[in-house]
Coordinates of C-alpha atoms and ligand atoms in Angstrom, one line a residue:
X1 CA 24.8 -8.6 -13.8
X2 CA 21.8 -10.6 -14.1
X3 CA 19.4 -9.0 -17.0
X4 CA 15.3 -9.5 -16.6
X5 CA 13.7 -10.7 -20.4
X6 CA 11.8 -7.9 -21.0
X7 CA 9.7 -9.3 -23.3
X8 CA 8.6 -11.5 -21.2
X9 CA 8.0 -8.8 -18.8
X10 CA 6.2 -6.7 -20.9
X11 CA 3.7 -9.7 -22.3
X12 CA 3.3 -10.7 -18.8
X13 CA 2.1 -7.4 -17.5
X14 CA 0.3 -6.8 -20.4
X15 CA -1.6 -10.3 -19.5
X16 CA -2.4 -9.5 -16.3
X17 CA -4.0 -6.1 -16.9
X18 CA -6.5 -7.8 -18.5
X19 CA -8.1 -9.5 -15.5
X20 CA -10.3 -6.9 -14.3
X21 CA -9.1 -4.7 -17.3
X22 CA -11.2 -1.5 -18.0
X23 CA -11.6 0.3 -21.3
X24 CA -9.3 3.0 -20.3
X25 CA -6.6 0.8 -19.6
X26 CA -6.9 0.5 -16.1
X27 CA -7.5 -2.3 -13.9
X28 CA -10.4 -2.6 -11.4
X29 CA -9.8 -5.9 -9.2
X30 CA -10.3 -5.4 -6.2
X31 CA -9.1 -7.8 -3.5
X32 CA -10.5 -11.4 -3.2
X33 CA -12.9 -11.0 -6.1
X34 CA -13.7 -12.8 -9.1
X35 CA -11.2 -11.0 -10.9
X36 CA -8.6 -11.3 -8.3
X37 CA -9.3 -15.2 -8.4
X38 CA -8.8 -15.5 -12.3
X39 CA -5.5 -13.7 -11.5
X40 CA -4.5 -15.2 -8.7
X41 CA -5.2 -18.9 -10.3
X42 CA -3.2 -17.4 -13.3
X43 CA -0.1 -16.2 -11.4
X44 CA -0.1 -19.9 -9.7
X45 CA 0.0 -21.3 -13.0
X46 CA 3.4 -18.6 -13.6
X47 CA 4.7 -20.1 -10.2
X48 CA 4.7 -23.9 -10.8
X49 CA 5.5 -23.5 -14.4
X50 CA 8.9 -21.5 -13.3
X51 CA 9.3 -25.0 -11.0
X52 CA 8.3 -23.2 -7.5
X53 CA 6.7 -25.4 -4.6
X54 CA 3.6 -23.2 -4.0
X55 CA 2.1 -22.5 -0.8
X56 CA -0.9 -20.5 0.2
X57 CA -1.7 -19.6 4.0
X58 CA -5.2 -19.2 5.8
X59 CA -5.3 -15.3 5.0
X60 CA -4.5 -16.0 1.2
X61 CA -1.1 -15.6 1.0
X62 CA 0.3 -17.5 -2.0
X63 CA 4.0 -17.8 -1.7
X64 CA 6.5 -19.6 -4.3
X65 CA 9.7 -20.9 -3.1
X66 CA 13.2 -22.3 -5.2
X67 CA 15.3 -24.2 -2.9
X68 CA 19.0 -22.7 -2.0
X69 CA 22.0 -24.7 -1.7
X70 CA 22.3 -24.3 2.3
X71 CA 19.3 -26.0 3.9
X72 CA 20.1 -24.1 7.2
X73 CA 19.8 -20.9 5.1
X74 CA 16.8 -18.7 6.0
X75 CA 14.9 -17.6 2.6
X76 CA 14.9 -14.1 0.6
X77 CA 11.3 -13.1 0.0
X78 CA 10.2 -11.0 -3.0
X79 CA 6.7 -9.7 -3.3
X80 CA 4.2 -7.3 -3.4
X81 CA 0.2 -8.0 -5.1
X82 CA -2.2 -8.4 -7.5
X83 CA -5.4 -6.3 -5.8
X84 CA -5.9 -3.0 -7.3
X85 CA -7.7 0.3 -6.7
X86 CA -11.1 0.5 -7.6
X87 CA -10.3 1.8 -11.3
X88 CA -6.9 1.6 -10.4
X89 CA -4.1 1.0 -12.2
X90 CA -2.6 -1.9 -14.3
X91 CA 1.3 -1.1 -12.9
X92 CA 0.4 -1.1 -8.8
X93 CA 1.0 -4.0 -7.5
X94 CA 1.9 -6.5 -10.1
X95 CA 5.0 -4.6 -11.4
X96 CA 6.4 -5.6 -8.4
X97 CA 5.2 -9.5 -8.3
X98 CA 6.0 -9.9 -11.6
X99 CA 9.6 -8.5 -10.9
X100 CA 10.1 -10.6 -8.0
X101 CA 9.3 -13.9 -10.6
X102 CA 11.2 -12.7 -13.2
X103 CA 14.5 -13.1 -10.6
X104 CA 13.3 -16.9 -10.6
X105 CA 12.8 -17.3 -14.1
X106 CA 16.2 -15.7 -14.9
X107 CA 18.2 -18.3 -12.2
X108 CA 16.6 -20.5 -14.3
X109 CA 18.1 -19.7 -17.2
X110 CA 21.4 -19.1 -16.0
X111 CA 21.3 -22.4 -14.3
X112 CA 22.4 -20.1 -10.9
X113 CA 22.2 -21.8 -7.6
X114 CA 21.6 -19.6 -4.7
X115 CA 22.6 -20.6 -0.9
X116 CA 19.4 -19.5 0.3
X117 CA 15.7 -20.1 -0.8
X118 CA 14.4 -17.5 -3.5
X119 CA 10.8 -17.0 -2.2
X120 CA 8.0 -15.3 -4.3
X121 CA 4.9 -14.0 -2.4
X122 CA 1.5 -11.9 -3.4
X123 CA 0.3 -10.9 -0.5
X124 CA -3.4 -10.6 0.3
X125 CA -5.5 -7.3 0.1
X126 CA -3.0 -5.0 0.2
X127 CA -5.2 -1.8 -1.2
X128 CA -7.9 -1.7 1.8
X129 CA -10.5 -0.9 -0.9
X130 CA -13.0 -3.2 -0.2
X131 CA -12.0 -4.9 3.3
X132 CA -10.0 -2.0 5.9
X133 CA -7.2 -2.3 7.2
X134 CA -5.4 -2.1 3.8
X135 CA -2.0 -4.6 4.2
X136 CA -4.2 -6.8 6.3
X137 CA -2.8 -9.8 5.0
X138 CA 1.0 -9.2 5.6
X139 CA 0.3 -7.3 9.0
X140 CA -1.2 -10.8 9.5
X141 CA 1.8 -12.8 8.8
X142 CA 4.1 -10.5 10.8
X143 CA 2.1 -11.0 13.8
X144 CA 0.7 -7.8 14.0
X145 CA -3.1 -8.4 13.8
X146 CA -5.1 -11.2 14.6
X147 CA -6.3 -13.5 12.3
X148 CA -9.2 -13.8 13.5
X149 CA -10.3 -10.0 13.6
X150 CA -9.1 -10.0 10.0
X151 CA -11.4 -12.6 9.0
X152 CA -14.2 -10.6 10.5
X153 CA -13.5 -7.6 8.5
X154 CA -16.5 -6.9 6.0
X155 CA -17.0 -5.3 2.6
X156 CA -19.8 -2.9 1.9
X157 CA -22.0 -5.8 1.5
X158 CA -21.6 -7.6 4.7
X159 CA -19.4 -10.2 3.1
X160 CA -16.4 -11.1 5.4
X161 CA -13.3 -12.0 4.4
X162 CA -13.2 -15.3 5.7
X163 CA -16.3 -16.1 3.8
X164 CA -14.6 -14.1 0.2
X165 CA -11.6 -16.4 1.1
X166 CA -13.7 -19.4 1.1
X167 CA -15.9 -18.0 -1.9
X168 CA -12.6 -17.8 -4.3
X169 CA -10.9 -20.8 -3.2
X170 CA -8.1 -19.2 -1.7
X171 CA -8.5 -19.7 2.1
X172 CA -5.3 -21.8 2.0
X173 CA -4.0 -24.7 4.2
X174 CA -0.8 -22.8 5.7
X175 CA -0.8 -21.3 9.0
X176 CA -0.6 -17.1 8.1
X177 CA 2.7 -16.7 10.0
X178 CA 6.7 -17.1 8.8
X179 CA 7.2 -21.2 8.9
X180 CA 10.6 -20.3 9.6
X181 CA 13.1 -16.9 10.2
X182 CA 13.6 -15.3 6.8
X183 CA 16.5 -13.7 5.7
X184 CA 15.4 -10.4 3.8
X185 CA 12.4 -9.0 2.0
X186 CA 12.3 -6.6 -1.2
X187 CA 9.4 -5.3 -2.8
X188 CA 9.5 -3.5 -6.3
X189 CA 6.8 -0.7 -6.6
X190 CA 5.6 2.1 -8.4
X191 CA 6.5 5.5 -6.5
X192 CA 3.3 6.6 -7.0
X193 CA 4.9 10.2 -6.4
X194 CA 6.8 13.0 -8.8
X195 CA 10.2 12.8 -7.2
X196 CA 12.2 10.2 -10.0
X197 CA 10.7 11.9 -12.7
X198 CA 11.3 15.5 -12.0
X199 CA 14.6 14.6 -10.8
X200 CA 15.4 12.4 -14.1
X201 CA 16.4 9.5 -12.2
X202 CA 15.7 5.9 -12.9
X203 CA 14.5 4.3 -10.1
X204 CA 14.6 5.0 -6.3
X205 CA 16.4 3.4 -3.5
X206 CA 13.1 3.7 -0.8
X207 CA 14.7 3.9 2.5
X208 CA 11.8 3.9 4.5
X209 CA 7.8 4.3 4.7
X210 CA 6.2 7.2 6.2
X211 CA 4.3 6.7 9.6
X212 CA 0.2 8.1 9.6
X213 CA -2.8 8.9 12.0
X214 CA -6.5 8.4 10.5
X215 CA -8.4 10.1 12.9
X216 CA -12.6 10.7 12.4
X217 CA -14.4 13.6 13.7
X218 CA -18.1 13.8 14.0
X219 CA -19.6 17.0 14.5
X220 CA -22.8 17.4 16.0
X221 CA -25.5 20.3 15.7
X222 CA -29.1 21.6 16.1
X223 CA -31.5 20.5 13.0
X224 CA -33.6 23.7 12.8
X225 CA -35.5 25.6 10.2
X226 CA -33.0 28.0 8.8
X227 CA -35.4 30.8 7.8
X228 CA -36.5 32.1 11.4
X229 CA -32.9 31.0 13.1
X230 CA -30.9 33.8 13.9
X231 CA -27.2 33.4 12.5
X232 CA -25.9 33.6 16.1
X233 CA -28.0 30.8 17.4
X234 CA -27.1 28.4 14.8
X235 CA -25.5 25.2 15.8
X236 CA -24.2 24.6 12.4
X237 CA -21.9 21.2 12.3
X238 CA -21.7 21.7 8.7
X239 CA -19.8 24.5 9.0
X240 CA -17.6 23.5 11.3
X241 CA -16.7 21.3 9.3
X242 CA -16.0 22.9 6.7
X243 CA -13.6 25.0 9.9
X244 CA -11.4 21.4 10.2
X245 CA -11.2 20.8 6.3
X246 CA -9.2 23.8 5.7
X247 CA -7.4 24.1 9.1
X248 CA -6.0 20.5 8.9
X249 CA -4.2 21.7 5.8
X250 CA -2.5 24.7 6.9
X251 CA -1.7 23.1 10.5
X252 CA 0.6 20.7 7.5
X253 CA 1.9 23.5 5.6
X254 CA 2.6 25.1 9.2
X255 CA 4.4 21.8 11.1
X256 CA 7.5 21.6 7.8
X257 CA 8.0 20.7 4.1
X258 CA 7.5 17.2 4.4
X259 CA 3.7 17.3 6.5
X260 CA 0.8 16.4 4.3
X261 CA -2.8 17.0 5.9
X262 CA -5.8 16.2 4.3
X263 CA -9.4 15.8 5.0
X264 CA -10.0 12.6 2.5
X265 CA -14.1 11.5 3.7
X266 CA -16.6 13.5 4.9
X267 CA -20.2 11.9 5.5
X268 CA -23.3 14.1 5.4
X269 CA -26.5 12.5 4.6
X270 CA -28.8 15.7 3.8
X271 CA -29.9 17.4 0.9
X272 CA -32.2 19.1 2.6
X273 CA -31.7 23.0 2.2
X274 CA -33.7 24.7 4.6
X275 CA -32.0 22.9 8.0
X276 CA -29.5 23.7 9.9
X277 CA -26.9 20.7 9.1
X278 CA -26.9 18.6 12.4
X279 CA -24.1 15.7 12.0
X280 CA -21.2 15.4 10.1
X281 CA -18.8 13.0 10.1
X282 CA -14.5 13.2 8.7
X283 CA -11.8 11.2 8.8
X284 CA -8.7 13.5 8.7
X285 CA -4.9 12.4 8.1
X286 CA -1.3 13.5 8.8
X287 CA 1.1 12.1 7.0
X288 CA 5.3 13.0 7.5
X289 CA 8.6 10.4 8.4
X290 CA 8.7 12.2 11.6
X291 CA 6.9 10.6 14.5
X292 CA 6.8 14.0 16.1
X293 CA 5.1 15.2 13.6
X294 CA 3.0 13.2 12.6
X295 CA 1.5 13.2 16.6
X296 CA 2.3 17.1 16.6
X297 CA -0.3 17.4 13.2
X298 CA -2.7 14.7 15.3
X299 CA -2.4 17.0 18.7
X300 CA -2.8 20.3 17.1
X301 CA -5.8 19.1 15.2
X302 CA -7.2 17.8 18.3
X303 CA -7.0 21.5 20.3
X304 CA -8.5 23.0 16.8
X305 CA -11.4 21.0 17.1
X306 CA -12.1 22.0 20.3
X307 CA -11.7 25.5 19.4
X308 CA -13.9 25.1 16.7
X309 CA -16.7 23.0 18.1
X310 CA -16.7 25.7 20.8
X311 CA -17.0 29.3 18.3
X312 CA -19.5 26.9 16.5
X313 CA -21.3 25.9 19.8
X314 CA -21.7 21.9 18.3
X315 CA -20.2 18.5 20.1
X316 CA -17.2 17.1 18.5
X317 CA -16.4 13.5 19.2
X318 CA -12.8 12.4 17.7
X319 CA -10.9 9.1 17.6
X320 CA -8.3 7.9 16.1
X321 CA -8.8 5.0 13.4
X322 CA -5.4 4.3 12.2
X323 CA -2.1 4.9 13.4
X324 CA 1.0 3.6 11.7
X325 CA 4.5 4.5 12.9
X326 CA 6.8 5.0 10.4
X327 CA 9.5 2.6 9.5
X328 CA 13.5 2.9 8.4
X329 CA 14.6 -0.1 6.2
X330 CA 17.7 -1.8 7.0
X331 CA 21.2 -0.6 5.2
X332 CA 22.1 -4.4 4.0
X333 CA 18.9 -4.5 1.9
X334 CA 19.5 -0.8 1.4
X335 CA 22.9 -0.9 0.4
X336 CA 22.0 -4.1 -2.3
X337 CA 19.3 -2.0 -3.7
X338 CA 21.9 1.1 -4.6
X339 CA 24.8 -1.3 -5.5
X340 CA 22.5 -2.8 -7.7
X341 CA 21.7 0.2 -9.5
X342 CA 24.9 1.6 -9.8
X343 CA 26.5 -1.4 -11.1
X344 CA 23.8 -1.4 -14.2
X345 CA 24.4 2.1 -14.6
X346 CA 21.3 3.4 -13.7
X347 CA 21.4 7.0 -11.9
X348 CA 19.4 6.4 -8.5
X349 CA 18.0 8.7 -6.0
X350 CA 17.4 7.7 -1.7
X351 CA 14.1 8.5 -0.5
X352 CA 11.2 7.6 0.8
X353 CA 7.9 5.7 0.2
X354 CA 5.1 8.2 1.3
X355 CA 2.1 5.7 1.4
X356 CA 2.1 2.8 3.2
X357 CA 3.3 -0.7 1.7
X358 CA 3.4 -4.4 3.0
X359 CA 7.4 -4.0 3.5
X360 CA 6.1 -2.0 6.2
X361 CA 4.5 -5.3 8.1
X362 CA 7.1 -7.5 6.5
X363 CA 10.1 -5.0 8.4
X364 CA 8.8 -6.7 11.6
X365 CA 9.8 -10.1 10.5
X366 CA 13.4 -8.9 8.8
X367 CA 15.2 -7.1 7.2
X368 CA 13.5 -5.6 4.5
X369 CA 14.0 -2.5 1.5
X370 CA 12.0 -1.5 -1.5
X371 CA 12.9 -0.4 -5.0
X372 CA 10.8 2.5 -6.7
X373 CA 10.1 2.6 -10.4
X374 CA 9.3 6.2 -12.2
X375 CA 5.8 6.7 -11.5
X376 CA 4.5 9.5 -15.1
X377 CA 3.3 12.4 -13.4
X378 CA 2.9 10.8 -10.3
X379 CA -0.4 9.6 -10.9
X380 CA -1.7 6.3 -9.3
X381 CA -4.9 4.7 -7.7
X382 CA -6.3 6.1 -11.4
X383 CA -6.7 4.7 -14.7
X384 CA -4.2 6.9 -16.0
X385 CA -1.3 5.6 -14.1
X386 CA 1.9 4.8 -16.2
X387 CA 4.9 3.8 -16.2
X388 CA 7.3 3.2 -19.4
X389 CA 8.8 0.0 -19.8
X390 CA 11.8 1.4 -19.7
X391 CA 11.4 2.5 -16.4
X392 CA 9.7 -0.7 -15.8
X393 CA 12.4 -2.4 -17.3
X394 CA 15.3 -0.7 -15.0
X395 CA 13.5 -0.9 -12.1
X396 CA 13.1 -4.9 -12.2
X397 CA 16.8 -5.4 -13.5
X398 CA 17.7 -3.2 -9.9
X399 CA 15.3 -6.0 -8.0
X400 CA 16.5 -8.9 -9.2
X401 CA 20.1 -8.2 -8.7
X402 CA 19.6 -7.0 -5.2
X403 CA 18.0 -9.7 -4.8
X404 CA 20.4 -12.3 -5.9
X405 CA 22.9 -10.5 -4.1
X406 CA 21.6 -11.5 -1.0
X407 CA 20.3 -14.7 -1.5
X408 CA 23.4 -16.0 -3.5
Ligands
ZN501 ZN1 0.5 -1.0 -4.3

């Protein structure tokens, strides 16, 4: 079995949290900033020091690539990226990069050829914080959005993400497509959930991604002075509101186990006290594995509204944002992930990844799985995300050899 240094692992982690580093050991680079250039010209340093031809495409892309033996062979790609949260955390992300690299560094050492290409990517704006969608850059590459659309996207500033691109000197020379079929894609990533960890295993063998609606709701009432309105004249959009934030939950808790609902943004410019709140604006989410019920949460929700615009007497306007189907990773790249852990002894667990991840773009090009690393308490997109070394440590050695397994 191939073993990851994990010195090396830890000092490199430990050097990249500091690019966009905050004092509660967090990491705040957000995608196709100045901190997300320093780390991004630092990581291309990592990639033609380990001896890799580097690449970077028009949507910012940078890929590193170690030739196979075969030169008809189609490449294994390893990945994930270097964004963050805003005050995020320092193990999102660039666990997962760094993992993929150290699978390079360690054919290195062990002078191992493989028969096909060993690619390393980062891909582009994967967190959505400051440019929507989030995975923009993958989706992208797979073919699923339009490069030009993406380009147009803007920040809260007006800045497009062409013109950040451009800005950071990472608007690259490579078409943003596959220049070729590839063979298999893993990404490494933090679970970002409780499961491992209450279940004492070491890392996770992700068999799929959960599919989502984003859907937003305006609701709109009748500004009036509150004093001499009579309660049963009051067109109230506040309040209805406040109706959809705690139905969407127990419409979950009604459709099964697995449904999560939430109401995530509400918009309601008014501090004033004595008017009847007149427009307010949600965005509301189902989340499950199940198609159905994903659409049954989205459905239900719809007829709710309804319901509630009408006991409230207010407009309701709805449409749907975001809707991602979910997707079920293929058994070969399963399979490698769980023989990997088994054979280092680590005790596993199937399941799957319940927020979106590029692997879920990348599925459309091949096949594709994911390995999940102990997330403490299940915290992440916070400062106070953590993961032990240990369970950093296991989760990479489970990467690398599933990778190596299919690209040897
Ligand atoms: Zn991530």
């Amino acid at each position: 079995m191939l073993t990851a240094d994990r010195e090396r692992l830890i000092s490199l982690m430990t050097e990249q949290a500091e690019f966009g580093g905050t004092d509660a050991g967090g990491l705040h680079r957000l995608a196709l900033t100045e901190e997300d250039r320093v780390a991004r010209d630092w990581f291309c340093n990592l990639l033609d020091d380990a001896g890799l031809d580097v690449r970077i495409d028009a949507i910012g892309n940078v890929f590193g690539r170690r030739e196979g033996i075969d030169p008809d062979a189609s490449p294994v790609l390893l990945g994930s990226h270097l964004d963050s949260q805003p005050y995020g955390g320092r193990f999102d992300g660039p666990l997962g990069l760094l993992g993929a690299l150290e699978l390079v560094h360690v054919l290195e050492e062990e002078d191992l050829d493989t028969t096909h290409p060993v690619e390393v990517v980062n891909w582009t704006n994967e967190e959505g914080a400051r440019f929507q969608p989030p995975m923009m850059a993958s989706g992208v590459w797979a073919g699923k959005y339009d490069l030009d659309d993406v380009y147009a996207a803007t920040d809260d500033n007006g800045v497009t993400v062409e013109a950040a691109l451009e800005e950071i000197g990472y608007k690259g020379p490579e078409p943003a497509e596959p220049p070729e079929a590839y063979d298999a894609y893993l990404e490494l990533h933090i679970e970002q959930g409780p499961k491992l960890e209450r279940e004492k295993k070491d890392v996770g063998v992700v068999t799929g991604i959960v599919g989502l609606t984003w859907t937003e709701t305006t609701f709109y009432g009748q500004p009036n002075h509150t004093g001499p309105t009579p309660m049963h004249l009051r067109q109230d959009a506040l309040v209805a509101a406040g109706d959809l934030i705690t139905q969407v939950p127990r419409t979950a808790n009604k459709l099964s186990d697995t449904t999560r609902g939430t109401v995530g943004a509400i918009e309601y410019d008014s501090e004033a006290i004595s008017i009847v709140p007149d427009e307010v604006r949600l965005v509301w989410e189902f989340v499950d594995y199940e198609d159905e019920l994903v659409e049954a949460g989205y459905q239900r929700t719809l007829d709710e509204i309804e319901q509630i615009a009408r006991r409230h007497d207010v407009e309701a306007e709805s449409s749907e944002i975001t809707r991602f189907e979910s997707v079920a990773f293929d058994d070969r790249c399963i399979q490698a992930v769980e023989a990997a852990a088994d054979d280092l002894g680590y005790d596993s667990m199937r399941m799957h990844a319940g927020a979106g991840h590029d692997p879920m773009n990348v599925a459309e090009v091949c096949d594709t799985g994911m390995v999940f690393a102990v997330s403490e308490d299940g915290l992440s997109h916070t400062e106070e995300e953590y993961t032990s070394w240990d369970d950093c440590y296991s989760a990479v050695n489970t990467l690398i050899n599933a990778g190596y397994q299919l690209a040897k």
